[in-house]
GROMACS .gro file of C-alpha atoms in nm:
model
  171
    1MET     CA    1   3.948   1.721  -0.683
    2LYS     CA    2   3.673   1.471  -0.609
    3HIS     CA    3   3.720   1.137  -0.436
    4LYS     CA    4   3.517   0.819  -0.457
    5VAL     CA    5   3.316   0.715  -0.153
    6VAL     CA    6   3.133   0.384  -0.123
    7THR     CA    7   2.875   0.345   0.152
    8THR     CA    8   2.579   0.129   0.234
    9VAL     CA    9   2.281   0.345   0.322
   10ASN     CA   10   1.973   0.173   0.460
   11GLY     CA   11   2.092  -0.154   0.309
   12HIS     CA   12   2.164  -0.012  -0.039
   13ARG     CA   13   2.514   0.032  -0.177
   14HIS     CA   14   2.602   0.382  -0.298
   15GLU     CA   15   2.912   0.493  -0.486
   16HIS     CA   16   2.974   0.859  -0.565
   17GLU     CA   17   3.249   1.108  -0.640
   18VAL     CA   18   3.244   1.381  -0.374
   19GLU     CA   19   3.443   1.685  -0.268
   20PRO     CA   20   3.671   1.601   0.026
   21ARG     CA   21   3.508   1.858   0.257
   22LEU     CA   22   3.150   1.751   0.191
   23LEU     CA   23   2.979   1.684   0.523
   24LEU     CA   24   2.803   1.353   0.561
   25VAL     CA   25   2.468   1.522   0.624
   26HIS     CA   26   2.496   1.708   0.292
   27TYR     CA   27   2.603   1.387   0.118
   28LEU     CA   28   2.292   1.207   0.246
   29ARG     CA   29   2.055   1.490   0.157
   30ASP     CA   30   2.204   1.632  -0.163
   31VAL     CA   31   2.385   1.336  -0.324
   32VAL     CA   32   2.195   1.029  -0.203
   33GLY     CA   33   1.863   1.218  -0.191
   34LEU     CA   34   1.754   1.118   0.159
   35THR     CA   35   1.618   1.437   0.311
   36GLY     CA   36   1.482   1.287   0.632
   37THR     CA   37   1.807   1.371   0.809
   38HIS     CA   38   1.771   1.737   0.901
   39ILE     CA   39   2.025   2.015   0.935
   40GLY     CA   40   1.946   2.215   1.245
   41CYS     CA   41   2.263   2.399   1.335
   42ASP     CA   42   2.559   2.266   1.132
   43THR     CA   43   2.769   2.286   1.449
   44SER     CA   44   2.677   1.957   1.624
   45GLN     CA   45   2.474   2.140   1.889
   46CYS     CA   46   2.120   2.021   1.814
   47GLY     CA   47   2.135   1.655   1.701
   48ALA     CA   48   1.877   1.694   1.423
   49CYS     CA   49   2.126   1.527   1.186
   50THR     CA   50   2.181   1.215   1.399
   51ILE     CA   51   2.211   0.890   1.204
   52LEU     CA   52   2.356   0.549   1.282
   53VAL     CA   53   2.704   0.471   1.149
   54ASP     CA   54   2.777   0.101   1.192
   55GLY     CA   55   2.506   0.102   1.457
   56MET     CA   56   2.642   0.397   1.658
   57ALA     CA   57   2.463   0.731   1.685
   58VAL     CA   58   2.662   1.000   1.504
   59LYS     CA   59   2.582   1.362   1.430
   60SER     CA   60   2.630   1.357   1.055
   61CYS     CA   61   2.728   1.725   1.049
   62THR     CA   62   3.046   1.632   1.237
   63MET     CA   63   3.172   1.383   0.981
   64PHE     CA   64   3.292   1.415   0.625
   65ALA     CA   65   3.130   1.193   0.364
   66LEU     CA   66   3.473   1.044   0.289
   67GLN     CA   67   3.498   0.926   0.650
   68ALA     CA   68   3.193   0.708   0.584
   69GLU     CA   69   3.385   0.502   0.328
   70GLY     CA   70   3.288   0.136   0.367
   71ARG     CA   71   3.045   0.209   0.651
   72ASN     CA   72   2.684   0.104   0.701
   73LEU     CA   73   2.465   0.409   0.748
   74THR     CA   74   2.109   0.407   0.875
   75THR     CA   75   1.892   0.713   0.836
   76ILE     CA   76   1.534   0.773   0.946
   77GLU     CA   77   1.421   0.645   0.606
   78GLY     CA   78   1.576   0.308   0.688
   79MET     CA   79   1.386   0.252   1.012
   80ALA     CA   80   1.048   0.137   0.877
   81ARG     CA   81   1.030  -0.214   0.730
   82ASP     CA   82   0.781  -0.354   0.482
   83GLY     CA   83   0.548  -0.057   0.522
   84GLU     CA   84   0.544  -0.087   0.902
   85LEU     CA   85   0.676   0.195   1.116
   86HIS     CA   86   0.962   0.106   1.348
   87PRO     CA   87   0.837   0.082   1.709
   88LEU     CA   88   1.014   0.412   1.784
   89GLN     CA   89   0.843   0.586   1.494
   90GLN     CA   90   0.507   0.443   1.602
   91ALA     CA   91   0.565   0.546   1.963
   92PHE     CA   92   0.656   0.903   1.864
   93TRP     CA   93   0.329   0.911   1.667
   94ASP     CA   94   0.119   0.755   1.943
   95GLU     CA   95   0.268   0.955   2.234
   96HIS     CA   96   0.272   1.290   2.050
   97GLY     CA   97   0.651   1.305   2.059
   98LEU     CA   98   0.659   1.458   1.713
   99GLN     CA   99   0.594   1.824   1.808
  100CYS     CA  100   0.682   2.026   1.494
  101GLY     CA  101   0.878   1.727   1.365
  102TYR     CA  102   1.201   1.901   1.275
  103CYS     CA  103   1.411   1.740   1.548
  104THR     CA  104   1.222   1.409   1.540
  105PRO     CA  105   1.450   1.212   1.302
  106GLY     CA  106   1.752   1.291   1.518
  107PHE     CA  107   1.569   1.199   1.838
  108ILE     CA  108   1.450   0.870   1.689
  109MET     CA  109   1.797   0.776   1.568
  110ALA     CA  110   1.955   0.868   1.903
  111ALA     CA  111   1.683   0.669   2.082
  112ALA     CA  112   1.742   0.371   1.851
  113TYR     CA  113   2.105   0.369   1.956
  114LEU     CA  114   2.009   0.409   2.322
  115LEU     CA  115   1.766   0.116   2.309
  116SER     CA  116   2.020  -0.099   2.125
  117GLN     CA  117   2.256  -0.046   2.418
  118ASN     CA  118   1.998  -0.044   2.696
  119PRO     CA  119   1.663  -0.209   2.605
  120ASP     CA  120   1.495  -0.109   2.932
  121PRO     CA  121   1.624   0.238   3.027
  122THR     CA  122   1.501   0.442   3.320
  123GLU     CA  123   1.364   0.791   3.259
  124ASP     CA  124   1.696   0.936   3.375
  125GLU     CA  125   1.889   0.708   3.138
  126ILE     CA  126   1.664   0.818   2.850
  127ARG     CA  127   1.724   1.184   2.935
  128LYS     CA  128   2.101   1.125   2.945
  129GLY     CA  129   2.089   0.919   2.623
  130LEU     CA  130   1.912   1.199   2.439
  131GLU     CA  131   2.096   1.495   2.592
  132GLY     CA  132   2.278   1.572   2.266
  133ASN     CA  133   1.948   1.637   2.091
  134LEU     CA  134   1.749   1.957   2.127
  135CYS     CA  135   1.378   2.016   2.079
  136ARG     CA  136   1.302   2.381   2.017
  137CYS     CA  137   0.934   2.315   2.092
  138THR     CA  138   1.044   2.214   2.447
  139GLY     CA  139   0.838   1.899   2.424
  140TYR     CA  140   1.068   1.664   2.610
  141VAL     CA  141   0.794   1.505   2.824
  142ASN     CA  142   0.627   1.343   2.524
  143ILE     CA  143   0.962   1.249   2.370
  144ILE     CA  144   1.058   1.064   2.690
  145LYS     CA  145   0.715   0.895   2.696
  146SER     CA  146   0.767   0.791   2.335
  147VAL     CA  147   1.099   0.624   2.409
  148GLN     CA  148   0.953   0.449   2.714
  149SER     CA  149   0.660   0.324   2.505
  150ALA     CA  150   0.893   0.202   2.228
  151ALA     CA  151   1.112   0.022   2.482
  152LYS     CA  152   0.807  -0.162   2.614
  153ALA     CA  153   0.690  -0.250   2.263
  154MET     CA  154   1.035  -0.366   2.156
  155ASN     CA  155   1.084  -0.572   2.471
  156GLY     CA  156   0.739  -0.723   2.417
  157SER     CA  157   0.839  -0.821   2.065
  158ARG     CA  158   1.154  -0.983   2.196
  159ALA     CA  159   0.954  -1.169   2.460
  160ARG     CA  160   0.706  -1.292   2.198
  161MET     CA  161   0.992  -1.402   1.974
  162GLY     CA  162   1.144  -1.588   2.271
  163GLU     CA  163   0.811  -1.757   2.348
  164ARG     CA  164   0.773  -1.867   1.984
  165ALA     CA  165   1.129  -2.000   1.980
  166ALA     CA  166   1.065  -2.193   2.304
  167ALA     CA  167   0.738  -2.333   2.163
  168ALA     CA  168   0.919  -2.438   1.846
  169ARG     CA  169   1.184  -2.618   2.052
  170ARG     CA  170   0.914  -2.804   2.250
  171SER     CA  171   0.735  -2.927   1.936
   0.00000   0.00000   0.00000
C-alpha cells in the first residue's frame, strides 16, 4: 500500500505516492529524478548520499521517504544559483577536491552543513565535520583544502555584504 509524501526539494514542492519502505535516497533518484545524490554503500558508512534535511546533514540512505514528509530537502542540484556554482562547488573544482567525483556530492553537502554551523573551521574541525564521509580515492588533502577555500570565499562574501550594508546606512 502506497502513502502520499509531500516534500520541498531544492525549493520545489513534490507530492508522490510511495511505498512505506522506500529509502529517501531512492526517492530522490528514482521518483524525483535527481541523480546527483549517490548511493555508495546503502548502509550509512560512506556518506555519498548526504543531503540537507531542514538544513541538517543527513545520510539519505538512513531515512525513509515518508520520514521526509513536510521537510525541506537540499541536494547537490540545489546548491548552484542562477548558473553560478556554490562557493563549495567552485572550491572543489579549483582545489582539485573532486577526485573521481563519486563521493563529491556527499562531501559538499556535509561541508555545507559544517560551514553553516562553523563559518571559519580549523583543519581539525573540518576533518571531524567530514568524518562520516569516505573518499575511496584517498584524496582528503584536496578535499580539506577545498573546504578551507570555500570558507574563505564565503566569509569574504559575508564581509562584502556587511560593507555594502554599512555603506548603504551611511548614505
